[in-house]
Coordinates of C-alpha atoms in Angstrom, one line a residue:
M1 CA 156.4 219.1 -2.1
P2 CA 154.6 216.5 -4.3
D3 CA 151.5 217.5 -6.2
F4 CA 148.1 217.1 -4.6
I5 CA 146.2 214.0 -5.7
H6 CA 142.3 213.6 -5.5
V7 CA 141.5 210.5 -3.5
P8 CA 139.8 208.4 -6.3
A9 CA 143.0 208.8 -8.3
L10 CA 145.3 207.7 -5.4
P11 CA 145.7 204.1 -6.8
L12 CA 147.4 205.8 -9.8
A13 CA 149.4 208.2 -7.8
A14 CA 152.6 209.2 -9.8
R15 CA 154.9 209.3 -6.9
A16 CA 158.5 208.4 -7.0
D17 CA 159.2 204.9 -6.0
S18 CA 161.5 206.5 -3.2
H19 CA 158.9 208.9 -2.0
V20 CA 158.2 208.4 1.8
T21 CA 154.7 207.5 2.5
G22 CA 155.3 207.1 6.0
W23 CA 157.5 206.0 9.0
R24 CA 157.5 203.0 11.2
G25 CA 159.9 204.0 14.1
G26 CA 163.0 205.0 12.3
D27 CA 162.3 202.9 9.2
A28 CA 160.8 204.7 6.3
V29 CA 158.1 203.2 4.2
T30 CA 158.5 204.3 0.6
H31 CA 155.6 204.7 -2.3
V32 CA 156.6 201.3 -3.8
Q33 CA 156.3 199.5 -0.6
F34 CA 152.9 201.1 0.3
T35 CA 151.7 200.3 -3.5
R36 CA 152.7 196.6 -3.1
E37 CA 151.2 196.2 0.3
T38 CA 147.9 197.7 -0.9
D39 CA 147.8 195.4 -3.9
A40 CA 148.5 192.7 -1.5
W41 CA 145.5 193.5 0.3
R42 CA 143.5 193.8 -2.8
Q43 CA 144.4 190.5 -4.0
L44 CA 143.4 189.1 -0.7
L45 CA 140.1 190.6 -0.3
L46 CA 139.1 189.9 -4.0
R47 CA 139.2 186.2 -3.2
R48 CA 136.7 186.9 0.2
P49 CA 132.9 186.3 -0.5
G50 CA 130.9 189.6 0.6
T51 CA 131.3 193.2 0.1
R52 CA 131.1 194.8 3.6
F53 CA 134.0 194.3 6.1
A54 CA 134.8 195.8 9.3
L55 CA 138.7 197.1 9.4
Y56 CA 140.5 197.6 12.6
L57 CA 144.3 197.9 12.6
Q58 CA 146.5 200.1 14.9
D59 CA 149.4 200.6 12.7
T60 CA 148.1 203.6 10.6
I61 CA 150.5 202.8 7.3
A62 CA 149.0 199.3 7.4
F63 CA 145.4 200.4 7.9
A64 CA 145.6 202.8 5.0
A65 CA 147.0 200.0 2.8
A66 CA 144.1 197.7 3.8
L67 CA 141.6 200.7 3.4
F68 CA 142.7 201.1 -0.1
G69 CA 143.2 197.5 -1.0
A70 CA 139.6 196.9 0.2
W71 CA 138.4 199.7 -1.9
Q72 CA 140.0 198.6 -5.0
A73 CA 138.6 195.0 -4.5
G74 CA 134.9 196.7 -4.3
K75 CA 134.5 196.3 -0.5
T76 CA 132.7 198.7 1.5
I77 CA 134.5 199.5 4.9
Y78 CA 132.8 199.6 8.3
L79 CA 134.8 201.6 10.7
P80 CA 134.6 200.6 14.4
S81 CA 136.5 202.6 16.9
D82 CA 137.4 199.5 19.0
T83 CA 137.2 195.8 19.0
L84 CA 135.5 195.1 22.4
A85 CA 133.1 192.4 22.7
E86 CA 129.9 194.5 22.5
T87 CA 131.0 196.4 19.4
C88 CA 131.9 193.2 17.5
K89 CA 128.4 191.6 18.4
A90 CA 126.7 194.5 16.6
L91 CA 129.0 194.7 13.8
A92 CA 128.6 191.1 13.1
L93 CA 124.9 191.7 12.4
E94 CA 126.0 194.3 9.5
V95 CA 129.3 192.9 7.9
D96 CA 130.3 189.9 5.9
G97 CA 133.6 189.5 7.6
F98 CA 136.4 191.3 9.6
V99 CA 139.7 192.5 8.5
G100 CA 142.7 192.9 10.9
E101 CA 143.1 192.8 14.8
F102 CA 139.8 191.1 15.9
D103 CA 139.1 188.1 18.0
A104 CA 140.3 184.7 16.3
A105 CA 136.8 183.6 16.8
L106 CA 135.5 186.2 14.4
Q107 CA 138.1 184.7 11.7
P108 CA 139.4 188.1 10.5
V109 CA 141.3 188.4 7.5
Q110 CA 145.2 188.7 8.4
S111 CA 147.9 191.0 6.8
P112 CA 149.0 189.4 3.6
E113 CA 152.3 187.6 3.3
P114 CA 155.1 189.5 1.9
A115 CA 155.4 187.0 -1.3
A116 CA 152.1 188.4 -2.4
M117 CA 153.4 191.9 -2.8
D118 CA 155.7 191.0 -5.7
Q119 CA 152.5 190.4 -8.0
A120 CA 152.2 193.5 -10.3
R121 CA 148.9 194.9 -11.5
T122 CA 147.6 197.8 -13.6
P123 CA 145.7 200.2 -11.1
Q124 CA 142.6 201.7 -11.7
Q125 CA 140.8 205.0 -10.5
L126 CA 138.4 204.4 -7.8
D127 CA 134.5 205.1 -8.4
G128 CA 133.6 208.5 -6.7
D129 CA 130.2 207.3 -6.3
A130 CA 131.0 203.9 -4.8
P131 CA 129.6 203.5 -1.2
V132 CA 133.0 202.9 0.1
L133 CA 132.7 203.7 4.0
V134 CA 130.6 203.5 7.1
V135 CA 131.3 205.5 10.1
Y136 CA 129.7 205.9 13.4
T137 CA 128.9 208.7 15.6
S138 CA 130.6 208.9 18.7
G139 CA 127.7 208.3 21.0
S140 CA 128.3 211.5 23.1
T141 CA 124.7 212.1 22.9
G142 CA 123.2 208.7 22.9
T143 CA 123.6 205.4 21.0
A144 CA 126.1 205.4 18.2
Q145 CA 124.5 205.6 14.9
A146 CA 126.1 204.3 11.4
I147 CA 126.6 206.7 8.7
P148 CA 127.5 205.8 5.1
K149 CA 129.9 207.7 3.1
K150 CA 130.6 208.0 -0.8
L151 CA 134.0 208.2 -1.9
S152 CA 133.2 211.8 -3.3
Q153 CA 132.3 213.2 -0.1
L154 CA 135.6 212.0 1.3
S155 CA 137.6 213.4 -1.8
T156 CA 136.0 216.6 -1.7
E157 CA 136.7 217.1 2.2
V158 CA 140.2 216.3 1.7
A159 CA 140.5 219.0 -1.1
T160 CA 139.0 221.5 1.1
L161 CA 141.5 220.9 4.0
E162 CA 144.2 221.3 1.5
A163 CA 142.8 224.4 0.2
L164 CA 141.9 225.7 3.7
F165 CA 145.3 224.5 5.5
G166 CA 147.8 223.0 3.1
A167 CA 150.3 226.4 3.1
R168 CA 150.5 225.9 6.9
A169 CA 151.1 222.1 6.7
G170 CA 153.7 222.3 4.0
S171 CA 155.7 219.1 3.8
A172 CA 155.2 218.4 7.6
D173 CA 155.1 214.6 9.0
I174 CA 151.8 213.8 10.5
V175 CA 152.0 213.0 14.3
S176 CA 148.8 212.1 15.7
T177 CA 147.4 211.3 19.4
V178 CA 144.2 210.6 17.8
S179 CA 142.8 207.1 16.1
H180 CA 142.2 206.8 12.6
Q181 CA 139.2 204.5 13.3
H182 CA 136.6 207.5 13.2
I183 CA 136.1 210.4 10.7
Y184 CA 138.4 213.1 12.1
G185 CA 141.3 210.7 12.1
L186 CA 140.7 209.0 9.0
L187 CA 140.7 212.5 7.1
F188 CA 143.3 214.3 8.7
K189 CA 145.7 211.2 9.3
V190 CA 145.3 209.1 6.6
L191 CA 143.2 210.4 3.4
W192 CA 144.7 213.9 3.6
P193 CA 148.3 213.2 4.0
L194 CA 148.0 210.3 1.3
A195 CA 146.6 213.0 -1.1
A196 CA 149.0 215.7 -0.4
G197 CA 152.2 213.4 -0.2
R198 CA 152.9 214.0 3.7
A199 CA 154.3 211.4 5.5
I200 CA 152.2 209.4 7.9
H201 CA 153.6 208.1 11.5
A202 CA 152.3 204.7 12.0
R203 CA 152.0 204.8 15.7
S204 CA 149.5 207.0 17.6
A205 CA 150.9 208.8 20.8
F206 CA 148.8 207.5 23.6
F207 CA 151.1 208.9 26.4
P208 CA 153.0 212.3 26.3
E209 CA 156.0 210.3 26.6
D210 CA 155.2 208.5 23.2
L211 CA 154.6 212.0 21.6
A212 CA 158.3 212.9 22.7
A213 CA 159.6 209.7 21.4
I214 CA 157.6 209.9 18.0
V215 CA 158.5 213.6 17.2
P216 CA 160.8 213.4 14.1
Q217 CA 163.9 215.7 13.1
R218 CA 162.0 217.0 10.4
P219 CA 158.9 219.7 10.1
W220 CA 155.7 217.9 11.6
L221 CA 152.1 218.8 12.7
L222 CA 150.2 217.3 15.5
L223 CA 146.7 216.1 15.2
S224 CA 144.9 215.9 18.6
S225 CA 141.9 216.4 20.6
P226 CA 140.9 218.5 23.7
A227 CA 141.2 215.3 25.8
H228 CA 144.6 214.8 25.0
L229 CA 145.9 218.3 24.7
K230 CA 144.6 219.1 28.4
R231 CA 146.8 216.2 29.8
L232 CA 150.0 217.3 28.2
P233 CA 150.9 220.0 30.6
D234 CA 150.8 217.4 33.4
S235 CA 153.4 215.6 32.0
P236 CA 157.1 216.1 32.9
V237 CA 158.2 214.9 29.3
R238 CA 158.3 217.8 26.9
P239 CA 158.5 217.0 23.0
D240 CA 160.7 218.7 20.9
I241 CA 158.9 221.5 19.2
T242 CA 161.5 223.3 17.2
R243 CA 160.2 222.0 14.0
L244 CA 156.5 221.8 14.9
Q245 CA 154.5 223.4 12.3
T246 CA 150.9 223.6 13.5
V247 CA 148.3 221.9 15.9
F248 CA 145.2 220.5 14.9
S249 CA 142.2 219.9 17.6
S250 CA 138.8 218.3 17.0
G251 CA 136.3 216.2 19.3
G252 CA 134.8 219.3 20.9
P253 CA 135.5 223.0 21.8
L254 CA 139.0 223.5 23.5
L255 CA 138.4 225.6 26.6
P256 CA 140.4 228.7 26.7
D257 CA 142.5 227.8 29.6
A258 CA 143.5 224.6 27.8
A259 CA 144.3 226.2 24.4
T260 CA 146.4 228.9 26.2
A261 CA 148.2 226.0 28.0
T262 CA 148.7 224.3 24.6
Q263 CA 150.2 227.5 23.1
Q264 CA 152.5 227.9 26.0
L265 CA 153.6 224.2 25.9
L266 CA 153.8 223.6 22.0
G267 CA 154.2 227.1 20.7
H268 CA 151.1 227.0 18.6
R269 CA 147.5 228.2 19.1
P270 CA 145.4 225.0 18.0
I271 CA 143.2 225.1 14.8
E272 CA 140.0 223.7 16.1
I273 CA 137.6 221.8 13.7
Y274 CA 134.2 221.9 14.1
G275 CA 132.1 219.1 12.5
S276 CA 130.1 215.6 12.9
S277 CA 130.2 212.1 11.5
E278 CA 127.3 213.1 9.4
T279 CA 128.4 216.3 8.1
G280 CA 132.3 216.0 8.1
G281 CA 133.9 219.3 8.5
I282 CA 131.7 222.5 8.8
A283 CA 133.9 225.1 10.4
W284 CA 137.0 226.1 12.1
R285 CA 138.7 228.7 14.2
Q286 CA 141.9 229.8 15.9
P287 CA 141.3 232.5 18.6
R288 CA 144.5 234.7 19.3
Q289 CA 145.7 234.4 22.8
Q290 CA 145.4 237.9 23.5
E291 CA 143.0 240.2 22.0
P292 CA 143.6 243.9 21.4
A293 CA 143.0 246.2 24.4
G294 CA 139.2 246.7 25.0
T295 CA 138.0 243.9 22.8
A296 CA 136.6 240.4 23.7
R297 CA 138.1 237.0 22.8
D298 CA 136.5 236.1 19.5
D299 CA 135.4 232.5 19.7
S300 CA 133.5 232.4 16.6
W301 CA 133.7 229.6 14.1
Q302 CA 134.4 230.2 10.3
P303 CA 132.7 228.1 7.9
M304 CA 135.0 225.9 5.6
P305 CA 135.0 226.9 1.8
Q306 CA 131.9 225.7 -0.2
V307 CA 130.1 225.0 3.1
D308 CA 126.7 227.2 3.6
V309 CA 125.4 227.9 7.0
R310 CA 122.3 229.3 8.2
L311 CA 119.8 229.7 11.4
N312 CA 116.8 227.4 11.6
K313 CA 114.8 229.9 13.4
E314 CA 112.1 227.5 14.7
H315 CA 114.4 225.5 16.3
D316 CA 117.4 228.0 16.9
C317 CA 119.6 225.5 15.4
L318 CA 122.5 225.3 12.7
E319 CA 121.4 224.2 9.2
V320 CA 124.4 223.1 6.8
R321 CA 124.4 222.6 3.2
S322 CA 128.0 221.1 2.1
P323 CA 129.6 219.1 -0.6
H324 CA 130.6 216.9 2.4
L325 CA 127.0 215.8 2.5
P326 CA 125.6 213.0 0.4
D327 CA 123.2 215.6 -1.3
D328 CA 122.7 219.3 -1.9
Q329 CA 119.8 219.4 0.8
W330 CA 120.0 221.5 4.0
L331 CA 120.5 219.2 7.3
R332 CA 119.5 220.4 10.5
M333 CA 122.0 220.1 13.2
A334 CA 121.2 219.6 16.9
D335 CA 123.6 222.5 17.8
R336 CA 122.2 225.6 18.9
V337 CA 123.9 228.8 17.3
E338 CA 124.1 232.7 17.1
F339 CA 125.7 234.3 14.2
S340 CA 128.2 237.1 14.7
N341 CA 126.4 239.8 13.0
G342 CA 122.7 239.2 14.4
Q343 CA 121.4 238.0 11.0
D344 CA 120.3 234.6 9.8
T345 CA 123.6 233.8 8.1
A346 CA 127.1 235.3 8.4
Q347 CA 130.8 234.1 7.8
G348 CA 130.9 233.5 11.7
F349 CA 128.8 231.8 14.3
Y350 CA 129.1 231.1 17.9
L351 CA 127.8 227.4 19.5
R352 CA 125.4 228.0 22.2
G353 CA 125.0 224.4 23.4
R354 CA 122.7 221.5 22.1
A355 CA 119.2 221.4 21.4
D356 CA 119.0 218.0 22.4
R357 CA 120.2 218.7 25.8
I358 CA 116.8 220.4 26.4
V359 CA 115.1 217.5 28.4
K360 CA 111.6 217.4 30.2
L361 CA 111.5 216.0 33.8
E362 CA 108.5 216.1 35.7
E363 CA 106.8 218.3 33.1
K364 CA 109.7 220.8 33.5
R365 CA 111.9 222.0 30.6
I366 CA 115.5 221.6 31.7
S367 CA 118.7 222.6 30.0
L368 CA 121.5 220.3 30.8
D369 CA 123.6 222.9 29.5
Q370 CA 122.7 225.7 31.7
I371 CA 123.4 223.1 34.8
E372 CA 127.0 222.7 33.5
R373 CA 127.7 226.4 33.0
L374 CA 126.6 227.3 36.3
L375 CA 128.7 224.4 37.9
L376 CA 131.6 225.7 35.9
A377 CA 131.3 229.1 37.4
S378 CA 132.1 227.6 40.6
P379 CA 135.8 228.0 41.9
L380 CA 135.3 224.3 43.0
V381 CA 134.6 222.8 39.5
A382 CA 137.3 222.5 36.7
E383 CA 135.1 220.5 34.4
A384 CA 131.3 219.2 34.4
R385 CA 129.0 217.1 32.6
V386 CA 125.3 216.2 33.4
L387 CA 122.6 213.7 32.1
V388 CA 119.3 212.3 32.6
H389 CA 119.8 208.9 34.3
Q390 CA 117.2 206.4 34.1
E391 CA 117.2 203.9 37.0
S392 CA 115.7 200.4 36.4
P393 CA 113.2 199.2 39.0
S394 CA 115.7 196.7 40.3
S395 CA 117.9 199.6 41.4
L396 CA 115.4 201.4 43.5
S397 CA 115.7 200.9 47.2
S398 CA 112.0 199.3 47.2
P399 CA 111.2 197.8 43.8
S400 CA 107.7 196.4 43.1
P401 CA 105.9 195.2 40.3
S402 CA 104.6 198.6 39.9
S403 CA 107.6 200.2 40.0
S404 CA 108.7 202.3 36.7
R405 CA 112.0 203.8 35.7
R406 CA 112.8 206.8 37.6
E407 CA 114.5 209.9 35.9
R408 CA 117.1 211.9 37.9
I409 CA 119.7 214.5 36.9
A410 CA 123.3 213.0 37.6
A411 CA 126.5 215.4 37.5
F412 CA 130.0 214.1 36.8
V413 CA 132.6 216.8 38.2
V414 CA 136.3 217.3 38.0
P415 CA 137.1 219.3 41.0
T416 CA 139.6 222.1 41.1
G417 CA 142.5 222.0 43.9
A418 CA 140.2 224.0 46.1
G419 CA 137.4 221.5 45.2
R420 CA 139.7 218.4 46.1
T421 CA 140.7 219.7 49.2
L422 CA 137.3 220.2 50.2
L423 CA 136.4 216.8 49.1
D424 CA 139.1 215.2 51.1
Q425 CA 138.9 217.1 54.2
Q426 CA 135.1 217.4 54.4
G427 CA 133.8 214.7 52.2
K428 CA 131.4 214.2 49.7
L429 CA 128.4 215.6 51.1
A430 CA 129.9 218.8 51.8
L431 CA 130.9 219.5 48.3
N432 CA 127.7 218.1 47.1
T433 CA 126.0 220.7 49.4
Q434 CA 127.7 223.6 47.9
L435 CA 127.4 222.7 44.5
R436 CA 123.6 222.4 44.7
A437 CA 123.7 226.0 46.4
V438 CA 125.3 227.2 43.4
L439 CA 122.5 225.9 41.3
A440 CA 119.5 226.6 43.6
D441 CA 119.2 230.2 43.0
A442 CA 119.2 229.6 39.2
I443 CA 117.2 226.4 38.3
E444 CA 114.2 224.6 39.7
S445 CA 114.5 222.0 42.7
V446 CA 113.7 219.2 40.0
A447 CA 116.7 220.0 38.1
L448 CA 119.1 219.6 40.9
P449 CA 121.4 216.8 40.6
R450 CA 120.6 213.8 42.7
L451 CA 123.6 211.8 41.9
W452 CA 127.1 213.0 42.0
R453 CA 130.4 211.4 40.9
Y454 CA 133.7 213.2 41.5
L455 CA 136.5 212.2 39.0
D456 CA 140.1 213.0 38.2
A457 CA 139.1 213.3 34.4
L458 CA 136.1 212.7 32.4
P459 CA 136.0 209.6 30.7
A460 CA 136.7 210.1 27.2
N461 CA 137.2 207.4 24.1
T462 CA 139.7 207.2 21.6
Q463 CA 138.0 210.2 19.6
G464 CA 138.3 212.4 22.6
K465 CA 134.6 212.3 23.2
I466 CA 132.8 212.0 26.5
T467 CA 130.1 209.3 25.7
V468 CA 126.8 208.8 27.4
A469 CA 127.5 205.0 27.8
A470 CA 130.8 205.9 29.6
L471 CA 129.2 208.2 32.1
T472 CA 126.2 206.0 32.6
A473 CA 128.7 203.0 33.4
L474 CA 130.2 205.1 36.1
L475 CA 126.6 205.3 37.9
E476 CA 126.5 201.5 37.6
Q477 CA 129.6 200.6 38.9
T478 CA 130.1 199.7 42.4
P479 CA 133.9 200.4 43.5
A480 CA 135.3 197.1 44.9
A481 CA 138.7 196.2 46.1
V482 CA 139.9 192.7 46.1
T483 CA 139.9 192.4 49.9
A484 CA 136.5 193.7 50.1
S485 CA 134.9 190.2 51.0
I486 CA 137.1 189.8 53.9
P487 CA 135.5 191.9 56.9
K488 CA 137.7 194.0 59.4
K489 CA 140.6 193.5 57.0
R490 CA 143.0 196.2 55.9
P491 CA 142.6 197.0 52.2
L492 CA 145.3 195.9 49.9
W493 CA 143.9 197.6 46.8
P494 CA 142.7 201.1 45.8
E495 CA 138.8 201.4 44.9
Q496 CA 138.6 201.6 41.2
T497 CA 136.5 203.4 38.5
L498 CA 136.7 202.6 34.9
L499 CA 137.0 205.9 32.7
Q500 CA 137.9 204.8 29.4
R501 CA 138.6 201.3 27.7
D502 CA 139.1 200.1 24.4
D503 CA 141.2 196.8 23.2
R504 CA 144.6 198.6 23.3
S505 CA 144.2 201.1 26.2
V506 CA 142.5 201.3 29.6
I507 CA 142.2 204.6 31.8
L508 CA 141.1 204.1 35.6
Q509 CA 140.4 206.3 38.6
L510 CA 142.0 204.9 41.8
H511 CA 141.1 206.1 45.4
V512 CA 143.9 205.1 47.7
P513 CA 142.3 203.9 50.9
P514 CA 143.9 206.1 54.0
D515 CA 144.3 202.7 55.9
L516 CA 145.9 200.8 53.2
L517 CA 148.0 198.0 54.7
Y518 CA 151.1 199.1 52.7
F519 CA 151.3 202.5 54.3
D520 CA 152.5 200.7 57.5
G521 CA 156.1 201.3 58.3
H522 CA 156.5 203.3 54.8
F523 CA 157.1 205.7 56.9
P524 CA 155.8 206.1 60.3
E525 CA 155.7 210.1 60.5
A526 CA 154.8 210.5 56.8
P527 CA 153.4 207.4 55.0
I528 CA 154.0 207.1 51.4
L529 CA 152.9 204.4 48.8
P530 CA 155.8 202.3 48.1
G531 CA 156.9 202.4 44.3
V532 CA 156.9 198.4 44.1
V533 CA 153.1 198.5 45.1
Q534 CA 152.5 201.0 42.3
L535 CA 154.2 198.8 39.9
D536 CA 152.3 195.7 41.3
W537 CA 149.0 197.7 40.8
A538 CA 149.8 198.6 37.3
L539 CA 150.9 194.9 36.2
A540 CA 147.8 193.4 37.9
L541 CA 145.2 195.8 36.6
G542 CA 146.8 195.2 33.3
R543 CA 146.4 191.4 33.7
Q544 CA 142.8 192.1 34.5
Y545 CA 142.1 194.0 31.4
F546 CA 144.5 192.5 28.9
D547 CA 145.6 189.2 27.9
L548 CA 149.4 189.7 28.8
P549 CA 152.0 187.1 28.4
A550 CA 152.6 185.0 31.6
R551 CA 156.6 185.7 31.6
F552 CA 157.8 189.0 33.1
H553 CA 160.9 190.1 31.2
A554 CA 162.2 193.5 32.3
L555 CA 161.2 196.9 33.1
Q556 CA 161.9 200.0 31.0
A557 CA 162.0 204.0 31.7
L558 CA 160.7 203.4 35.1
K559 CA 160.3 206.8 37.1
F560 CA 158.7 207.7 40.3
Q561 CA 158.4 211.4 40.2
R562 CA 155.9 212.4 43.2
V563 CA 154.9 210.3 46.2
V564 CA 151.3 209.0 46.7
T565 CA 149.9 209.7 50.3
P566 CA 147.0 208.4 51.9
G567 CA 143.4 209.2 50.7
A568 CA 145.3 210.3 47.3
T569 CA 142.8 210.1 44.0
L570 CA 144.8 209.0 40.9
T571 CA 144.5 208.2 37.4
L572 CA 146.1 205.0 36.1
E573 CA 146.8 205.1 32.2
L574 CA 147.7 201.7 30.6
E575 CA 148.5 201.0 27.1
N576 CA 149.0 197.4 25.8
D577 CA 151.4 197.0 22.8
T578 CA 150.8 193.4 21.6
Q579 CA 153.8 193.7 18.7
K580 CA 156.3 194.6 21.3
N581 CA 155.0 192.7 24.4
T582 CA 154.9 195.6 26.5
L583 CA 152.5 197.1 29.0
A584 CA 153.1 201.0 29.6
F585 CA 151.7 202.8 32.6
R586 CA 151.2 206.3 33.6
L587 CA 150.0 207.1 37.2
H588 CA 149.1 211.0 37.8
S589 CA 146.6 213.2 39.7
V590 CA 145.7 216.8 39.9
G591 CA 149.0 217.4 41.6
G592 CA 151.2 216.0 38.6
Q593 CA 152.8 212.9 37.5
H594 CA 153.5 210.2 40.1
A595 CA 155.1 207.2 38.0
S596 CA 155.6 205.9 34.7
G597 CA 157.4 203.2 33.0
R598 CA 157.0 200.1 30.5
I599 CA 156.8 196.5 31.7
L600 CA 158.2 193.9 29.2
F601 CA 157.2 190.4 28.7
G602 CA 158.3 187.2 27.2
D603 CA 161.2 187.9 24.7
A604 CA 160.6 191.8 24.2
A605 CA 163.6 193.5 23.3

């Protein structure tokens, strides 16, 4: 395996020209090719005025080349998680330019021409004190905030990862379901493998089918998140795990059931990483599937090397001091903790919810974490998230000039099979009543949720994070079918709820009306949704969210695994690949996968 090279010295990396930096499908990208691509970006960006540039490229190898080219050109890179209009509008106030796959109206710097890669230069070591990066918090507890990073912070953290996990990773290829457009993906998928000489796979695995297709016939490790790992068991497609070395997960605690299912499916208990955009990595854990008889499962987190932790007694919160931070001061987190030995500091600690999830409602202190724990204790609830929703005066039933914003608790619930059966047979009010009864004996009436949303899956972004913005959007949406404006007509479309969206992918929850017109005659005794209708919905909704080519060309890998019956609640995942001119879709529910395939446009092969 190649020697480890610290990040500032990577432009000087003494790799063999034939060393494989990464893979684009089955094509190897060698060190010399990557170096030339990086230098082309450097030359291109040297000619651009300004020092602050937003970077977005889906191809991880191209992203890495653009990133290092920008750093060698003295630029600071801003790292958005998507290129949606609102994201770009905010970025435009912060940066001098855009690089990569942004809307043409922003005049983004595009990939250099291959001819530019032939010009040689003498590389120089990067400045560790340079402010090279701005990342953003996930928005899981509020509005996303910008976090500046020096190169020395990133370099130190990469060295920590190699010291802690390098032996487990070995010479494995890096396969990922997460994006490099945030700190976890950037560190684990780009900087760490480049420093350690491990091959990067350019494509991320959005669908389980993608993962099965990407897995190499060489040792590999998987970077993922709880949001992705919990969906893997639902897919009938299984990746080849013969050469899988290990699995990493970050973006939130992995529930024990999901961790166990991952181990059963992939043969490895995930290594979980705890940290934040501000702090970088803080701790890790890998609980055993089975503890010795008579002992409890150990869910404690172990601090990473050189990371100091302690308890802030006044706030019951974790404090961190780390070389991954910009200075050597203690930083107070919003995470409440308990140390395993009962002291103020220890080698292990337990997370006990967030302090910023203690809210005040009508002068009462309410723990949102407590409400979630009580809901999760019910056999009707698989997942739950609650928040305080502020209704604007215009949304109240009788607004007046004196109306103010009213705060109410909103609950977002993924039902278990038993919960879904109750919902389908007796309706939302019956499930609301049962869940409110679960809470009534433990919390005050003012803290009982007044707004309920039942989902197939909680909305997660590309980081695997459940954001406040995405949850709030579910409260503000009014499900609508295309035919809703035509009275007394049989519906032709499902009710839709947007769960997740970025420039490449969309996840929707679809509720199939029991009186859908397409059930007529298919079949009289046991109606099911025709496959051609499922395909038509995928294409029509794809066109609604993406700018797809006009000409349909072909279908690929089309499969119908389970029937769809009246009243079903489904999740539709769409992925738009602009390079291949394809729209991939996957339709599934709590019962398993129903349909999947790829729609090809234009001259796609």
